[in-house]
XYZ file of C-alpha atoms in Angstrom:
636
model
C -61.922 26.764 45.915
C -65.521 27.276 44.866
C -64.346 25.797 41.482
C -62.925 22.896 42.707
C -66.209 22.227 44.209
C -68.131 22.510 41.260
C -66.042 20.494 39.089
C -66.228 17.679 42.098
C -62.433 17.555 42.610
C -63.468 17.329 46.185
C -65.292 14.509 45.953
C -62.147 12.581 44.363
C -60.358 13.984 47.695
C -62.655 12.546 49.951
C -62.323 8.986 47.686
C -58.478 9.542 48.062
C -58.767 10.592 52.059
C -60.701 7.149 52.788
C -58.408 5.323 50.693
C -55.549 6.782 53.418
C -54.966 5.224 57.201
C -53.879 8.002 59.829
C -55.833 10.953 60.716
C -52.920 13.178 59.582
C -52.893 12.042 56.305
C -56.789 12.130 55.987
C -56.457 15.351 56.128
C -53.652 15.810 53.785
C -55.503 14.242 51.120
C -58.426 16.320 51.820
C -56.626 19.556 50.930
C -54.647 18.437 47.582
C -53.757 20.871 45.484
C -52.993 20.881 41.903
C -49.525 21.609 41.306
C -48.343 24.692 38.819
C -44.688 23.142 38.066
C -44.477 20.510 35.823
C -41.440 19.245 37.215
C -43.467 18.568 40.285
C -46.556 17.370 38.755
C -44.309 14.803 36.884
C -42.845 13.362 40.722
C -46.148 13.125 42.076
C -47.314 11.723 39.221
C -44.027 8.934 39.260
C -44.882 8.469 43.282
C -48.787 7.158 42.545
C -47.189 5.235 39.424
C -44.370 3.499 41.514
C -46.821 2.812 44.849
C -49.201 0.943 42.712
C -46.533 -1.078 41.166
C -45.248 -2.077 44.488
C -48.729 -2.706 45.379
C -49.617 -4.819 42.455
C -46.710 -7.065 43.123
C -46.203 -7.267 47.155
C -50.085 -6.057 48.127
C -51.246 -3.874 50.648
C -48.728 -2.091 52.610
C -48.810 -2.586 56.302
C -49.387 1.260 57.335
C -49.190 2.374 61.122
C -52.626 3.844 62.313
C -50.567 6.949 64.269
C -53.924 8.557 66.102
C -52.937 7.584 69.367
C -49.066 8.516 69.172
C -49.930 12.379 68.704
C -51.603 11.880 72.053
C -48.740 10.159 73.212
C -46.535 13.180 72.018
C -48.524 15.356 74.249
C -48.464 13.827 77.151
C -44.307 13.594 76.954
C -43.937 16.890 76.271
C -46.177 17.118 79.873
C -43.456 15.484 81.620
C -46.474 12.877 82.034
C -46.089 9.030 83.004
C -47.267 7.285 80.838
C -49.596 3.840 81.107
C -49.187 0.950 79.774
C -51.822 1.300 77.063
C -49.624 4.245 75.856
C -46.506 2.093 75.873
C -48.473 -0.575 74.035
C -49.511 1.698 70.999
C -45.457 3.226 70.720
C -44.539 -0.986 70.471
C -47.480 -1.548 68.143
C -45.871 1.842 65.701
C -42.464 0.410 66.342
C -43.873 -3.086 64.992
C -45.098 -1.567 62.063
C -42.256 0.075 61.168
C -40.186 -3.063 60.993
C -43.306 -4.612 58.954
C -42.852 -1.495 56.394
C -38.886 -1.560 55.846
C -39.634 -5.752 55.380
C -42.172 -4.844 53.135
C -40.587 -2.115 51.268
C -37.233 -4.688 51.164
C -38.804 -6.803 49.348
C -40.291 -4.517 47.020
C -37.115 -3.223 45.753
C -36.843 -5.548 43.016
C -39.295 -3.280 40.782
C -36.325 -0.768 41.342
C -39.106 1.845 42.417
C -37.850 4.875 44.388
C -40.171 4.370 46.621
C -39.406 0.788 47.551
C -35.935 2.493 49.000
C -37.439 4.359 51.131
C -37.742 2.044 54.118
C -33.634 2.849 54.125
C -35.059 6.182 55.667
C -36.816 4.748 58.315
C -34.480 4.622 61.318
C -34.428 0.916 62.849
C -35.888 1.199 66.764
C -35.668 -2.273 67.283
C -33.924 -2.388 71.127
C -36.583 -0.068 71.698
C -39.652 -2.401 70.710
C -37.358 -5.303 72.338
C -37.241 -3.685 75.639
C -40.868 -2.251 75.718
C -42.238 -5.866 74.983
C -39.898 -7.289 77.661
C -41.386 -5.963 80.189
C -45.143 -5.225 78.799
C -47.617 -8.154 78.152
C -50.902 -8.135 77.127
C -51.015 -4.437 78.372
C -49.589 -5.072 81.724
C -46.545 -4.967 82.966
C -44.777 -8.273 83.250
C -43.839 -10.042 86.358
C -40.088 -10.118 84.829
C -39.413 -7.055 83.879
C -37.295 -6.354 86.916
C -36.206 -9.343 89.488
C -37.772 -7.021 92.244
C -41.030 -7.257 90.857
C -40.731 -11.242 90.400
C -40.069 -11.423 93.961
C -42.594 -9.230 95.143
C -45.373 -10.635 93.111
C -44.346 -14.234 94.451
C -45.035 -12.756 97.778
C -47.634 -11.338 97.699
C -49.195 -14.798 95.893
C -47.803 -16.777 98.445
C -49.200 -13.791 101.195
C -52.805 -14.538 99.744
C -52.994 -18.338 99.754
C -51.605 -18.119 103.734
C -54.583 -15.801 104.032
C -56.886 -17.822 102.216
C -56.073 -20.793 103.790
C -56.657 -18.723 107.315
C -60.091 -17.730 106.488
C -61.367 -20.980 104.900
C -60.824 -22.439 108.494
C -62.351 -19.711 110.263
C -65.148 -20.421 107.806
C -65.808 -23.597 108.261
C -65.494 -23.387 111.774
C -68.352 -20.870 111.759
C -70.294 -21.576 108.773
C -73.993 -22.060 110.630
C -73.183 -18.410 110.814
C -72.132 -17.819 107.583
C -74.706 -17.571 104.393
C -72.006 -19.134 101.422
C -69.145 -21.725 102.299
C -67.069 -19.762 100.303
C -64.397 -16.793 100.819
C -65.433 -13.603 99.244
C -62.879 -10.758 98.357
C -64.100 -7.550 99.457
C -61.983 -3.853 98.511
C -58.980 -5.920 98.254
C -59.570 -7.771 101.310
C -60.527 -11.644 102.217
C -63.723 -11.682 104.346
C -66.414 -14.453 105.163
C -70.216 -13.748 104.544
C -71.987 -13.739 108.050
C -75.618 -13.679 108.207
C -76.411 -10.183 109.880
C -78.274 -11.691 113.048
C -75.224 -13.162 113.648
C -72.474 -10.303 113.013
C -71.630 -10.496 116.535
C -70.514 -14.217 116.628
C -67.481 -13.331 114.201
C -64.954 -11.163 116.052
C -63.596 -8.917 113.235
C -64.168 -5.853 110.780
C -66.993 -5.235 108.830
C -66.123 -4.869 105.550
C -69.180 -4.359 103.406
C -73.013 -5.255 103.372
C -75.050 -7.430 100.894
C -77.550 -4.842 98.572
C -80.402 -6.438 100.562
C -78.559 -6.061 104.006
C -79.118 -9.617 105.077
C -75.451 -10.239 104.704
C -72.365 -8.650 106.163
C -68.772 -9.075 104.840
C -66.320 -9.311 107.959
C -62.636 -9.136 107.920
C -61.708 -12.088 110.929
C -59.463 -10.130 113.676
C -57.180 -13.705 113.362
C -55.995 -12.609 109.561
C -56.036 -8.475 110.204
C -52.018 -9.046 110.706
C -51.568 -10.401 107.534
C -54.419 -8.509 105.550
C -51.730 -5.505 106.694
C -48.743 -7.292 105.219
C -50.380 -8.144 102.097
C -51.018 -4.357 101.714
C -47.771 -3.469 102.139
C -46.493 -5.832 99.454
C -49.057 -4.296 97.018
C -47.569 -0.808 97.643
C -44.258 -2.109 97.002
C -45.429 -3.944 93.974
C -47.462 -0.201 93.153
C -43.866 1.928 93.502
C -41.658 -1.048 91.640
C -44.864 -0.975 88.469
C -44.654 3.049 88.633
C -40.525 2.978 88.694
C -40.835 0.691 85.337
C -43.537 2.930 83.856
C -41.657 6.283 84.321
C -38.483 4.233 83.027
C -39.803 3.251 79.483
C -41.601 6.537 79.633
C -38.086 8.138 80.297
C -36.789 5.786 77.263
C -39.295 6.489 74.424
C -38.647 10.546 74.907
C -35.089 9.464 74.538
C -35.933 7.925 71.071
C -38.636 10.513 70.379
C -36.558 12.322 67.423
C -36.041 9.038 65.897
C -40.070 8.102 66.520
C -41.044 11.247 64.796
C -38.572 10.805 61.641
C -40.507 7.192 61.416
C -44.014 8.943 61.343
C -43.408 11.233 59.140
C -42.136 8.659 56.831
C -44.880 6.265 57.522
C -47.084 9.408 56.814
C -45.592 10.050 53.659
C -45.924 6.363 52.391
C -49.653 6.445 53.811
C -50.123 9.151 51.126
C -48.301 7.675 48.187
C -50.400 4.391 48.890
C -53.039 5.864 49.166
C -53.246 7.390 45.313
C -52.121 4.530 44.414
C -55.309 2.556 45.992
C -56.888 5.104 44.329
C -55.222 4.405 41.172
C -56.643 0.812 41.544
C -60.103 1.377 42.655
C -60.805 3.571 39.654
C -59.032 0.973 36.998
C -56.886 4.653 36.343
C -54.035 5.192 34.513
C -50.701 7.845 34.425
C -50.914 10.395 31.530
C -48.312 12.382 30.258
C -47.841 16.170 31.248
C -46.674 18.099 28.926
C -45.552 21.899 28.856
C -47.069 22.293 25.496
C -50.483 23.928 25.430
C -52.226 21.112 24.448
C -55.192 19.122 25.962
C -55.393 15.156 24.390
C -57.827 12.659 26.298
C -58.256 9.571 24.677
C -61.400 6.852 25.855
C -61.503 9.138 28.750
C -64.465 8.466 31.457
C -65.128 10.850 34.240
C -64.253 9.490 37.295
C -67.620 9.601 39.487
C -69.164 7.911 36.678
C -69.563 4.157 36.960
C -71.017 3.210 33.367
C -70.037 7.073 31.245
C -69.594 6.938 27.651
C -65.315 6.856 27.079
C -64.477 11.031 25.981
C -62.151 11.598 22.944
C -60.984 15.034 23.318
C -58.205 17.410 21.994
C -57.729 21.232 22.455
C -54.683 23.210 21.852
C -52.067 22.833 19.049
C -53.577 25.450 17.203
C -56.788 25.804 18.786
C -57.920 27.527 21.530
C -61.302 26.838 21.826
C -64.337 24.823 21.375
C -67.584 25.331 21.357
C -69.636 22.410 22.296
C -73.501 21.994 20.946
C -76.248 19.497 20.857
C -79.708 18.583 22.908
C -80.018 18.546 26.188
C -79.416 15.951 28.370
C -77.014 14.895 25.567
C -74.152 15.328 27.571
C -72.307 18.632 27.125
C -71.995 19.393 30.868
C -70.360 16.033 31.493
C -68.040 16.501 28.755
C -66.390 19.794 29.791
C -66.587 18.886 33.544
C -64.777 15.393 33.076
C -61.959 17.271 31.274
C -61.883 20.604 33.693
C -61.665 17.177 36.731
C -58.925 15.200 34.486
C -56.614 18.062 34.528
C -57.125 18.501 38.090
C -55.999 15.271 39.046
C -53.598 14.871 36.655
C -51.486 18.076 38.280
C -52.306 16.693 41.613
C -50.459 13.374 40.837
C -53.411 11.536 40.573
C -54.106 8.675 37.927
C -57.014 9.417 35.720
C -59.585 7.148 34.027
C -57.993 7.776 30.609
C -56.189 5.782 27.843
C -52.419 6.508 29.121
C -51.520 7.709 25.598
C -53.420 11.029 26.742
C -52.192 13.784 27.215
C -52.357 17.085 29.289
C -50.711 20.691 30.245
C -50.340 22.196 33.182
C -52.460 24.881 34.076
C -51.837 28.078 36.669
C -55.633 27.699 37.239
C -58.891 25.850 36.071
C -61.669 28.058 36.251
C -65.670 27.223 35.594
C -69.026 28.301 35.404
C -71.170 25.613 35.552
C -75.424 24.827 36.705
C -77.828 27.185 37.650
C -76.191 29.523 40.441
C -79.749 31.185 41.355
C -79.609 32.336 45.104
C -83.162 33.030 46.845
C -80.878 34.702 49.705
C -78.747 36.693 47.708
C -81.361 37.984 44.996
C -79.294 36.535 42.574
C -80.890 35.643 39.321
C -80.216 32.760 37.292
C -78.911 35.066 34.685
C -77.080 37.644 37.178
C -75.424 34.274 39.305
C -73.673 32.951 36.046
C -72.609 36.794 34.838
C -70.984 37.485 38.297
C -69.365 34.470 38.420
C -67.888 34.828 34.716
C -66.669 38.209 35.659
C -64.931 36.720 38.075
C -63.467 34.240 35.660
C -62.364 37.145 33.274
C -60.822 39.338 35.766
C -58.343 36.471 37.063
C -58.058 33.881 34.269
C -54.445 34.298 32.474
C -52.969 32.850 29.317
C -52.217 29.717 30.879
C -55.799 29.330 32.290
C -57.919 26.607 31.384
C -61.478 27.793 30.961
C -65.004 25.742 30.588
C -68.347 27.909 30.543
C -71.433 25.862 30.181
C -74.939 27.349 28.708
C -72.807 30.269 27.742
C -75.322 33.460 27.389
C -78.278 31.472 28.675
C -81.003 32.898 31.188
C -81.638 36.555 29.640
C -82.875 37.604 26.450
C -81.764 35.291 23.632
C -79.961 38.575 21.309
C -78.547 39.860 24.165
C -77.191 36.573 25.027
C -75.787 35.971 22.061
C -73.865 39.247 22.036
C -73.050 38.963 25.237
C -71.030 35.180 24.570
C -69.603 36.420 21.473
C -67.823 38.956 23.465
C -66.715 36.647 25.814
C -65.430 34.330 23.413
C -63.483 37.063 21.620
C -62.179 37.968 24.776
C -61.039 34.558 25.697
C -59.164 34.667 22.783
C -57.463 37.992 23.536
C -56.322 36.680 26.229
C -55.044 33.217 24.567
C -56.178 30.485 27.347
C -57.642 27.464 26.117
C -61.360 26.987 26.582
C -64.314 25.285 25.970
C -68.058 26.153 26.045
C -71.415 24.716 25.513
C -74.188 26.615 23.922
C -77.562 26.207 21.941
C -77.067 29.712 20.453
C -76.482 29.065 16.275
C -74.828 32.160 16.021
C -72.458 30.955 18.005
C -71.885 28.122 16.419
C -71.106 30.157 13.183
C -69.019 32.644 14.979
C -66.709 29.319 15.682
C -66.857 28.238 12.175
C -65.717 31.898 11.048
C -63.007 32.365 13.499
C -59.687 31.423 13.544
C -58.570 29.388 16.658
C -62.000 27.997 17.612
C -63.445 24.618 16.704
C -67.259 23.358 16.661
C -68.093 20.127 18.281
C -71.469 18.260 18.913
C -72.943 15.461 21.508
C -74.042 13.153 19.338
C -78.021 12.452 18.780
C -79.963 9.265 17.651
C -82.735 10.958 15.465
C -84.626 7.678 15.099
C -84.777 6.548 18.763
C -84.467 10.061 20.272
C -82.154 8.993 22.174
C -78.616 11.242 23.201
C -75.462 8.667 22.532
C -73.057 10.596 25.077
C -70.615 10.969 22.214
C -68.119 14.057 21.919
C -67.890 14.585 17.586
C -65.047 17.367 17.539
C -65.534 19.375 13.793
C -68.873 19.682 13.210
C -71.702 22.033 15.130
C -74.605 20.200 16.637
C -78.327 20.820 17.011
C -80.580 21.184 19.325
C -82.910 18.533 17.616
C -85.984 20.694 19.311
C -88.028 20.681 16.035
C -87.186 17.023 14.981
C -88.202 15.834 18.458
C -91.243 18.104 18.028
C -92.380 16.301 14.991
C -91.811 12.855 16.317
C -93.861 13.202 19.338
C -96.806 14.601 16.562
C -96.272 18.260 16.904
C -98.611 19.542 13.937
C -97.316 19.978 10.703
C -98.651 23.576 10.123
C -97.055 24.589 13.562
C -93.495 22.929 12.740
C -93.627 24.901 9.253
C -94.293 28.043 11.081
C -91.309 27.411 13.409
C -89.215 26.383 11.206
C -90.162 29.930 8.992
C -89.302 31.629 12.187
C -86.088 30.136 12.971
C -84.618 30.195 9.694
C -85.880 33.156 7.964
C -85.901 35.642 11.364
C -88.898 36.305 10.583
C -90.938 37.156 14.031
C -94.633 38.683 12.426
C -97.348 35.814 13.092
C -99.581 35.478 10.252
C -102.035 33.138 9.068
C -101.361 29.831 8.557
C -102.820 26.422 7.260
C -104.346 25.446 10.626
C -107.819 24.149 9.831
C -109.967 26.259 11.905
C -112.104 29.223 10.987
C -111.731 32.623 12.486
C -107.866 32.477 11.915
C -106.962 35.873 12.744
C -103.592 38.000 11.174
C -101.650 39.434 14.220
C -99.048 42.810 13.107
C -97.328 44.579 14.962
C -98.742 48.229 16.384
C -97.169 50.909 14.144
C -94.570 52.788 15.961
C -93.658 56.604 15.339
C -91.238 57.826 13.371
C -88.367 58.293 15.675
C -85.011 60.764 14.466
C -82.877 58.549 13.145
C -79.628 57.804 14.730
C -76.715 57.575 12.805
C -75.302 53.916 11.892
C -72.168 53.704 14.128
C -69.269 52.829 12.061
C -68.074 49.346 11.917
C -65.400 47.960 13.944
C -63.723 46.076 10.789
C -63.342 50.242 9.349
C -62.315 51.875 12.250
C -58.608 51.207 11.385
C -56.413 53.003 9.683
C -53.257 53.158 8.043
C -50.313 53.734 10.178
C -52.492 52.731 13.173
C -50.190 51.029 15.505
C -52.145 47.644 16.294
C -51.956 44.386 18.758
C -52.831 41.385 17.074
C -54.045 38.111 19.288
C -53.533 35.693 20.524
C -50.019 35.861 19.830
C -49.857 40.048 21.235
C -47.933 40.814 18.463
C -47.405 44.638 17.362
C -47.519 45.474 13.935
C -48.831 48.773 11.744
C -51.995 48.835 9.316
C -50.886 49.075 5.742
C -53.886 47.988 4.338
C -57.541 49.158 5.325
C -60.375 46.531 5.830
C -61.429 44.483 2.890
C -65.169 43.059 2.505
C -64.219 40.159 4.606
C -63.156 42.605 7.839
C -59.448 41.474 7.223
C -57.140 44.405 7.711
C -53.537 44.021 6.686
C -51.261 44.769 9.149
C -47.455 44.651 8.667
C -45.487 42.607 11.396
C -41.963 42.490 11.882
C -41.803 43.215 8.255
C -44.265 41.068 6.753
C -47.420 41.823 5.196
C -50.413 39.671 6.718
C -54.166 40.022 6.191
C -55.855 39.491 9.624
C -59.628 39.440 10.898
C -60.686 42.759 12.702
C -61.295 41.018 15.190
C -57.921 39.764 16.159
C -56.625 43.505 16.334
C -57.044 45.279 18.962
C -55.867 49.179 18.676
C -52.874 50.030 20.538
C -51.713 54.312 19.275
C -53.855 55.383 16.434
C -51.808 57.110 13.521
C -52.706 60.376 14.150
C -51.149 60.499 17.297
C -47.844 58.579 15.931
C -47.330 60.548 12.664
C -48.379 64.138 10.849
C -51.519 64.771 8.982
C -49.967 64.354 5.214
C -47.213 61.394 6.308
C -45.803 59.881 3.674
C -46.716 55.792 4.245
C -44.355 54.543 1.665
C -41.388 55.573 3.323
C -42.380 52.478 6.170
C -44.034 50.109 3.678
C -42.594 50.517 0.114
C -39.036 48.947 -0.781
C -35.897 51.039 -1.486
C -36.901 49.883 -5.030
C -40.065 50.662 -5.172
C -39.664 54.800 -3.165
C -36.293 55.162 -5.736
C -38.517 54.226 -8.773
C -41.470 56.745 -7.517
C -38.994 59.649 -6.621
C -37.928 59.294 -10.428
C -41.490 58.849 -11.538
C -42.415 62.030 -9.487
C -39.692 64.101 -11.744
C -40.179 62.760 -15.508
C -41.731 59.546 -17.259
C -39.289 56.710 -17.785
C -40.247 54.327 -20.172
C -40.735 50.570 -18.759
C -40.240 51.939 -14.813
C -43.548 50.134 -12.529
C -44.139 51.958 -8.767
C -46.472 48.881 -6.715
C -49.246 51.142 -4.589
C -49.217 49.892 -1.171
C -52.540 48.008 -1.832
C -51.092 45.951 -5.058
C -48.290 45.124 -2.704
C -50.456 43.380 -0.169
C -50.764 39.759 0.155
């Protein structure tokens, strides 16, 4: 996933695929997925926790490299021979094996599940016994049948009587010959005659010198032998092939038993490996929880050799927060290290966290993070993060976990705003947990104002300019543009000015204290009267009572018994009870006309069987010391 990518999950792969021995489970590793089940986060999680303590105490496991046994596999299932090299690798995996349940053996005093699982690995030890009988140092061995003893010892004894033969044909003839020594030629003994002289030698010619001054004859006195010598190879050729095709013939006999062993070894090559993973990155296991809750404590981000430790906590109340400070201050890394924590902490991974942290599982992590611009695509900077977030919207679900960096940024800065406002609301209509970063303030006071989402800031050394990589959840941050302004010696006349226009919203330049003549006043062109369009009603009064209502994030239904108040809280009766609630919360599900008749009587929902008996009286004559509550008095 594109995603995954971005947060870097699949650079921790990569760490946890070199960290693994066989091809097979290189690959594995590469294609980790989070898992959606706590139940089988938790065992994954248990695995990495119980391999490192096994490592910790008996050190690095003796895992089979398998590469050459899934040739191997192949070639069997060919009805091929096959050599000895091939035998030699299934004895080397069969070795291994042993070396693993010894191992794991002596492991099981940490009473890890794990350490038990060398009981699994079925014992193949008459097999490696027989295949290193008759293999040694990738040859067959002159004992592993008596016929091959005997033929070998013949054809030795074969070669020293021909030897012998030729030496004294040598030496008889050696003003002929060019060394006084026999050479073997194509498997055959010869003497080196000087070419002049080829004649003298009665025999074969066997082979010329490179230069030609030298010709390699066979004598006709040893050609009887030579034969017999060949014939004894052959023999020893058909008794070598007969061996071959029986331990061939034997290890597809035990094949099942070889496969059960490498996909156990394959298995334990995985554990191991997250747990040298575990190691490498000084990591730690965190709890999962089911509880929507997000709590990192001293928490560094994992492709990070010297980050600042992360405190961190969303959930329990909250489902957002809104992250803001200067840039370069850190944001980017904050929300990314906790989008990659989660991922490895579903995957089973250890994390680079205080192991008092906490986190929930997630169906999905979704981001939208850096600048997405695409020459090829036409895709603006602006357009690249909207389609993404679109994306995001259309697929995230309540138990998503959502991070949006520079949310709103690349467009117009109003526009922006209203655009991540939006979002934001609709985040929390749809009651994921999330966390942005912005520099707008009006977001930062649309988290202040609204229930469920939190301001935090990076924290900023205003003296040395300098960011301090420090998440402070509670309080918004600044962008520090102006203070860093004025400590670099940004005039004081232009620092009032921006300050006037950031603060007051005012946006008419005028003159100012700049010392310089010819200041000149700049208006803006007066525009004609336009018809004026009507001032669209606000969203906090478009309720009304007896409109049936959805409140978020918890999607309950209740019914408006109270319109909107100067704070845009609308009460809204739920299950009974009488709640005030921000507009923006609600979300209109059947207006009341469509529910009820034009002149409805409301009390008959909202009043008490008190309160309706002591109007019906009311409504006939006045009784002394009888009160009727409105439905307004009534309200919280």
């Amino acid at each position: 996933m594109n995603h995954f990518k971005t947060l870097e999950f699949d650079t921790i792969l990569n760490q946890l695929a070199d960290c693994a021995v066989s091809s097979i489970t290189k690959e594995r590793c590469a294609t980790v997925t989070p898992a959606t089940n706590i139940a089988e986060a938790i065992r994954l999680t248990n695995q990495t926790t119980e391999a490192r303590k096994i490592m910790e105490q008996a050190g690095s496991p003796p895992i089979a490299i398998m590469t050459e046994l899934e040739k191997i596999i192949i070639l069997l299932g060919a009805d091929a021979m096959l050599t000895p090299d091939n035998i030699g690798n299934v004895a080397t995996f069969l070795a291994s094996c042993n070396r693993m349940k010894t191992y794991l053996k002596k492991a099981e005093s940490t009473q890890s599940d794990i350490a038990f699982y060398g009981n699994s690995m079925i014992d193949l030890s008459d097999l490696e016994e027989e295949i290193s009988r008759c293999l040694h140092n990738g040859q067959i061995d002159d004992r592993a049948t008596p016929k091959l003893h005997d033929l070998r010892r013949s054809l030795e004894r074969k070669g020293e009587q021909i030897k012998d033969k030729v030496e004294s044909i040598l030496k008889a003839n050696k003003q002929f010959c060019t060394d006084g020594y026999v050479s073997i030629r194509n498997g055959r003994y010869t003497i080196p005659v000087q070419k002049k002289f080829k004649n003298k030698i009665a025999g074969i010619l066997v082979e010329m010198s490179n230069a030609g001054g030298t010709c390699f004859i066979e004598p006709t006195a040893i050609s009887k032998l030579q034969d017999e010598l060949a014939l004894l190879r052959i023999e020893e050729d058909n008794e070598v092939r007969i061996i071959l095709y029986t331990l061939t013939a034997l290890i597809d006999e035990n094949l099942p038993s070889i496969k059960m062993n490498m996909e156990a070894m394959e298995i334990l090559d995985f554990v191991f490996a997250k747990a040298k993973l575990s190691i490498s990155m000084q990591a730690t296991p965190i709890r999962l929880t089911e509880e929507r809750e997000i709590r990192l404590l001293s928490a560094r981000h994992p492709l990070l050799a010297n980050g600042v430790p992360l405190d961190f906590a969303l959930g329990n109340g909250t489902s957002g927060i809104v992250i803001t400070g200067p840039n370069t201050g850190g944001k980017t890394v904050a929300i990314k290290t906790v989008g990659l924590i989660s991922l490895m902490a579903q995957s089973g991974l250890h994390v680079p966290a205080d192991e008092r942290s906490n986190v929930c599982i997630f169906d999905s992590v979704w981001c939208d993070i850096g600048d997405g611009q695409s020459i090829s695509q036409n895709l603006s900077t602006f357009s690249s993060h909207m389609t993404n977030i679109i994306d995001v919207l259309g697929r995230a679900t309540s138990s998503s976990l959502i991070l949006f960096d520079e949310l709103g940024s690349g467009t117009d800065p109003a526009e922006g705003m209203g655009i991540a406002t939006a979002i934001l609301e609709e985040l929390l209509t749809k009651g994921c947990l999330f966390t942005v970063t912005t520099h707008y303030p009006e977001i930062k006071d649309f988290a202040a104002n609204t229930q469920g989402i939190i301001n935090a800031r990076m924290a900023f050394d205003r003296e040395s300019l300098l960011p301090q990589y420090r998440l402070e959840i509670g309080e918004a941050g600044e962008s520090c543009a102006l203070h860093i302004a004025e400590r670099l010696g940004m005039p004081k006349y232009l620092l009032e000015r921006a300050k006037e226009i950031t603060y007051s919203g005012r946006t008419t330049a005028h003159a100012t204290n700049k010392p310089k003549e010819n200041i000149i006043t700049v208006t803006p062109l007066a525009i004609k009267d336009e018809p004026k369009k009507e001032a669209p009603i606000p969203r906090s009064e478009s309720f009304n009572i007896g409109d049936s209502v959805t409140v978020y994030p918890q999607k309950s239904v209740g019914i408006v018994y109270k319109r909107a108040n100067e704070k845009g809280e609308i009460g809204v009766q739920i299950k009974g009870e009488k709640q005030l609630i921000n507009h923006k919360r609600i979300k209109l599900k059947v207006a009341a006309s469509e529910l009820y008749p034009e002149d409805y009587d409301f009390s008959i929902i909202f009043d008490t069987v008190e309160n309706r008996k002591a109007r019906h009286l009311m409504s006939r004559k006045h009784v002394k010391g009888t009160t009727v509550t409105t439905i307004a008095e009534d309200a919280p």
